[in-house]
Short mmCIF file of C-alpha atoms in Angstrom, two decimals:
data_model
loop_
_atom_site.label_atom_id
_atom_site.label_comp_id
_atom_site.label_asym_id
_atom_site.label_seq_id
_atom_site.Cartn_x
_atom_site.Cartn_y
_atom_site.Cartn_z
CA UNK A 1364 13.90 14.17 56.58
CA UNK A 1365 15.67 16.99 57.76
CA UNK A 1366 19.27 16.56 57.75
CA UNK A 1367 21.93 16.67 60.95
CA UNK A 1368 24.97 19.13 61.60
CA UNK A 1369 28.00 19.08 64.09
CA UNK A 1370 28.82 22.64 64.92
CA UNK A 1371 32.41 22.98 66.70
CA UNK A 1372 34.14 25.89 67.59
CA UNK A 1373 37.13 26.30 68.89
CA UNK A 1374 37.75 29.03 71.13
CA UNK A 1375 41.44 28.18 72.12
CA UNK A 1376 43.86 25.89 70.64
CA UNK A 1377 46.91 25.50 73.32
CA UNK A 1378 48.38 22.47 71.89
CA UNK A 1379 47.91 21.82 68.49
CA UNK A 1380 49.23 18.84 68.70
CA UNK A 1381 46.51 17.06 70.51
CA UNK A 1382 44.35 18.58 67.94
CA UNK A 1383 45.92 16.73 64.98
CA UNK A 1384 45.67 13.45 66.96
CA UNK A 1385 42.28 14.09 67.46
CA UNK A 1386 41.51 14.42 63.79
CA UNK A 1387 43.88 11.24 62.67
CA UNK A 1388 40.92 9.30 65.10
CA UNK A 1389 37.90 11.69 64.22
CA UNK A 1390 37.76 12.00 60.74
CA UNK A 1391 37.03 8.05 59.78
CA UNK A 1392 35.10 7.48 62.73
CA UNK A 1393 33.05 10.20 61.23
CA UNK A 1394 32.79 9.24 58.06
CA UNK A 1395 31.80 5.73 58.97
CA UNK A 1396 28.94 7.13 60.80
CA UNK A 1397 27.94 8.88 57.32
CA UNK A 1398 28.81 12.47 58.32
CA UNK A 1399 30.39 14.51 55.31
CA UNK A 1400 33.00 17.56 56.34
CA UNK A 1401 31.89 20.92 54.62
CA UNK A 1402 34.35 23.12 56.59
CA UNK A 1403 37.59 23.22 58.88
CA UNK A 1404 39.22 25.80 59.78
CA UNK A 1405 39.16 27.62 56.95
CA UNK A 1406 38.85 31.51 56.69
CA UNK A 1407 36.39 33.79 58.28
CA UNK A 1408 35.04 36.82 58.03
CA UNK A 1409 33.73 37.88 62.11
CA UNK A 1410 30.58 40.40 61.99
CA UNK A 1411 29.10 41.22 65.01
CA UNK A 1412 31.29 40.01 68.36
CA UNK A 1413 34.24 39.85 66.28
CA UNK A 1414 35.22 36.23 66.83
CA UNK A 1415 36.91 34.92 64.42
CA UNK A 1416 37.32 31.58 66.01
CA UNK A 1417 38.19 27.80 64.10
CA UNK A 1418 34.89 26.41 62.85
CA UNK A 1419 34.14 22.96 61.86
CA UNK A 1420 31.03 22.25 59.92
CA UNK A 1421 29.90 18.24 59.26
CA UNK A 1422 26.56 17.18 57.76
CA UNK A 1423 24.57 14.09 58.26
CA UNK A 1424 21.55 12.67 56.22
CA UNK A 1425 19.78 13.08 59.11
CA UNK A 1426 19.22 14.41 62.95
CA UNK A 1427 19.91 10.87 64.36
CA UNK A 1428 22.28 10.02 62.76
CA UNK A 1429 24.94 12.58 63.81
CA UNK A 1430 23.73 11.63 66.89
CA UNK A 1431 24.43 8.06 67.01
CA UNK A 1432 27.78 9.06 64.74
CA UNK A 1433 28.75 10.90 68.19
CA UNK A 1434 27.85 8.48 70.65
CA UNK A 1435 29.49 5.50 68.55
CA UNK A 1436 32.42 3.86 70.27
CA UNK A 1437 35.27 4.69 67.15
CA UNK A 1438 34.04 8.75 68.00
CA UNK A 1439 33.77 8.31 71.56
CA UNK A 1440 38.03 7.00 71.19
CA UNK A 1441 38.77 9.69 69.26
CA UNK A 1442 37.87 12.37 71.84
CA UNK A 1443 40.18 10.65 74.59
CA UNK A 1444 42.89 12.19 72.17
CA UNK A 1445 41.41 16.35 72.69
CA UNK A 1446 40.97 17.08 76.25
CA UNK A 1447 43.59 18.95 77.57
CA UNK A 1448 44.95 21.20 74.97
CA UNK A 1449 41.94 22.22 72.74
CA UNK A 1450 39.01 23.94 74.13
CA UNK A 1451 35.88 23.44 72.05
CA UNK A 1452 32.04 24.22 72.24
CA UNK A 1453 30.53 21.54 70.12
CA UNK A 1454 26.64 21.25 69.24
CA UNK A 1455 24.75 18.54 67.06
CA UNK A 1456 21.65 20.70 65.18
CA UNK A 1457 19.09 19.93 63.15
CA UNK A 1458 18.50 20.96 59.64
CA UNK A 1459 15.88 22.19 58.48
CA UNK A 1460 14.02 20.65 55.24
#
């Protein structure tokens, strides 16, 4: 089974305050719904456009299960916190085997 990935990037951070309330929500309702972080915000190295842009990088065990980890109700709370000051462009992918 091919495994699940949320992709965010962040291409402006105005408050980065929200952002840490965000995360105090986001990272257990993430980990209850069995995702594992590999990355945040860590360095980068930008080929190509030249962005070098926050990325976060979370695996799942599978495609649907990032999914449901998204649409669950702790997740769901946790964005309330990131609206105004953080500007994101978030995907859920699939892995492939």
């Amino acid at each position: 089974m091919a495994k699940g990935y949320w992709v965010s990037v962040y291409p402006a951070i105005s408050d980065p305050e929200r952002l840490t309330a965000y995360e105090k929500l986001a990272g257990p309702a993430v980990r209850a719904g069995g995702g594992r972080l590999l990355s945040r915000g860590g360095r980068v190295v930008a080929h190509e456009a030249g962005i070098t842009q926050r990325v976060v990088l979370i695996e799942f065990d599978s495609f649907e299960q990032a999914v449901a980890a998204y649409e669950s109700e702790a997740y769901q709370k946790a964005l309330v916190a990131l609206p105004d000051g953080v500007e994101r462009d978030f995907r859920i992918i699939e892995g492939i085997d």
